[in-house]
Amino acid sequence: MVWIALADRRSARFSKIGLGAQAGRAATAALPDAAPMLRGSIVAEGQVSTGDRPAHLLAGKGPRFQLSLQVLPSGAGVLVLAIGGVLRHVIVPLEGVRPGDTVRLTYSWDCALGWGRLAAETPMSDLQAMARVPQPQPVTLEQLHQCICGPTSAERDSHLNFVALSCGIEPLGPMPCLTAHVPVETAFGPRPASAIRRGDLLRCLSGGLVPVLQVLRRTVPARGLWRPVQLRSPYLGLQQDVFVSPSQRLVVGGSEVEYLFGREHVALVAQDLLGGSVALRAEGGQSVPYFGFVLPEAQAVIVAGVPMQSVNIGRIRRKPPALRASLLAGLNRAHLPEHAPSPYPLLNAFEATTLAAQRAA
């Protein structure tokens, strides 16, 4: 799966051979511009409107052609696809979404199989919904180029974080959150996340060792809630600066935690640490590979001296549609663990910044 287009409110790029480090690897590299793209995914991320109008994340129009992705004020995702007089109008409801929340829509299609899917997710939580798109019509590379990169930055919807085009079927659900060079503590000392393999033993918060059942890897656009966060040492006990996904959860303990929250340990999200001295948004790059580990239990492992939660897949093995759509697709579900919810209470943004500020003082 290679990304071939990426746009936000400031810039837009399209290359049918692939973008950045993925250049030359795209399945669309040899196709003429007028050729239909028979398989692919469009991912659009943005905020739910605080008013009564939908957020327009993608809008393209031409002769006998229309393609749009919207997020309604209710949080529902909407796809409108009209080609040659054939109209597809699909709505996927997403419960529990509030105005201002970030929603990510993914429209994937495989015309050879007559299959399409519209999915809506909230990147900072486990909310997810999917709807089938029957017999999707193929869109040409030229049309997709116009849809994603045609408008100027001034014309893009203010709710948009980014929109990107992949030449593969992009997965949904549990995602890895560690960048390649983040040091993860193993039985033989720290190793980069990209060097961890199935069967390796990782050091967890309790001090014990746990085996890696599966290694997850995914390359995504370095935009929106996929743009890495730089966590700075020595804050929170970090031994060095590390780059993680905004949705990576850190586990924090100590006397302040017990005094403020009455718990031995609590969890906070990297995204909520931005705006102070503890965390910065990473600069540069069009895409970023993330790595993560499925363990027998969803435990906190030691990363650069700080406990960080491993990938929690919940009970996905009991949900065949969600499993087939995920990075775990193709694995024997009988061999997958079932993860309970995290035992560490998750702080809200205000609580996380307050705790971080006290630790930084």
mmCIF file with all atom_site columns, N, CA and C in Angstrom, residues 35 83 89 183 186 266 275:
data_model
loop_
_atom_site.group_PDB
_atom_site.id
_atom_site.type_symbol
_atom_site.label_atom_id
_atom_site.label_alt_id
_atom_site.label_comp_id
_atom_site.label_asym_id
_atom_site.label_entity_id
_atom_site.label_seq_id
_atom_site.pdbx_PDB_ins_code
_atom_site.Cartn_x
_atom_site.Cartn_y
_atom_site.Cartn_z
_atom_site.occupancy
_atom_site.B_iso_or_equiv
_atom_site.pdbx_formal_charge
_atom_site.auth_seq_id
_atom_site.auth_comp_id
_atom_site.auth_asym_id
_atom_site.auth_atom_id
_atom_site.pdbx_PDB_model_num
ATOM 1  N N  . ALA A 1 35  ? -6.357  6.494  -17.166 1.00 0.00 ? 35  ALA A N  1
ATOM 2  C CA . ALA A 1 35  ? -6.708  5.121  -16.796 1.00 0.00 ? 35  ALA A CA 1
ATOM 3  C C  . ALA A 1 35  ? -7.522  5.101  -15.505 1.00 0.00 ? 35  ALA A C  1
ATOM 4  N N  . ILE A 1 83  ? -20.783 8.669  -11.294 1.00 0.00 ? 83  ILE A N  1
ATOM 5  C CA . ILE A 1 83  ? -19.985 8.528  -12.506 1.00 0.00 ? 83  ILE A CA 1
ATOM 6  C C  . ILE A 1 83  ? -20.886 8.024  -13.623 1.00 0.00 ? 83  ILE A C  1
ATOM 7  N N  . HIS A 1 89  ? -24.675 6.856  -2.932  1.00 0.00 ? 89  HIS A N  1
ATOM 8  C CA . HIS A 1 89  ? -24.792 7.779  -1.793  1.00 0.00 ? 89  HIS A CA 1
ATOM 9  C C  . HIS A 1 89  ? -24.850 6.928  -0.528  1.00 0.00 ? 89  HIS A C  1
ATOM 10 N N  . PRO A 1 183 ? 13.563  3.484  21.315  1.00 0.00 ? 183 PRO A N  1
ATOM 11 C CA . PRO A 1 183 ? 14.179  2.342  22.000  1.00 0.00 ? 183 PRO A CA 1
ATOM 12 C C  . PRO A 1 183 ? 13.186  1.635  22.924  1.00 0.00 ? 183 PRO A C  1
ATOM 13 N N  . THR A 1 186 ? 14.112  -4.628 26.003  1.00 0.00 ? 186 THR A N  1
ATOM 14 C CA . THR A 1 186 ? 13.935  -6.070 25.812  1.00 0.00 ? 186 THR A CA 1
ATOM 15 C C  . THR A 1 186 ? 14.738  -6.829 26.868  1.00 0.00 ? 186 THR A C  1
ATOM 16 N N  . VAL A 1 266 ? -1.724  6.303  36.131  1.00 0.00 ? 266 VAL A N  1
ATOM 17 C CA . VAL A 1 266 ? -2.757  6.773  35.204  1.00 0.00 ? 266 VAL A CA 1
ATOM 18 C C  . VAL A 1 266 ? -2.152  6.802  33.803  1.00 0.00 ? 266 VAL A C  1
ATOM 19 N N  . GLY A 1 275 ? 1.705   21.844 23.419  1.00 0.00 ? 275 GLY A N  1
ATOM 20 C CA . GLY A 1 275 ? 1.394   23.169 23.919  1.00 0.00 ? 275 GLY A CA 1
ATOM 21 C C  . GLY A 1 275 ? 2.236   23.586 25.104  1.00 0.00 ? 275 GLY A C  1
#
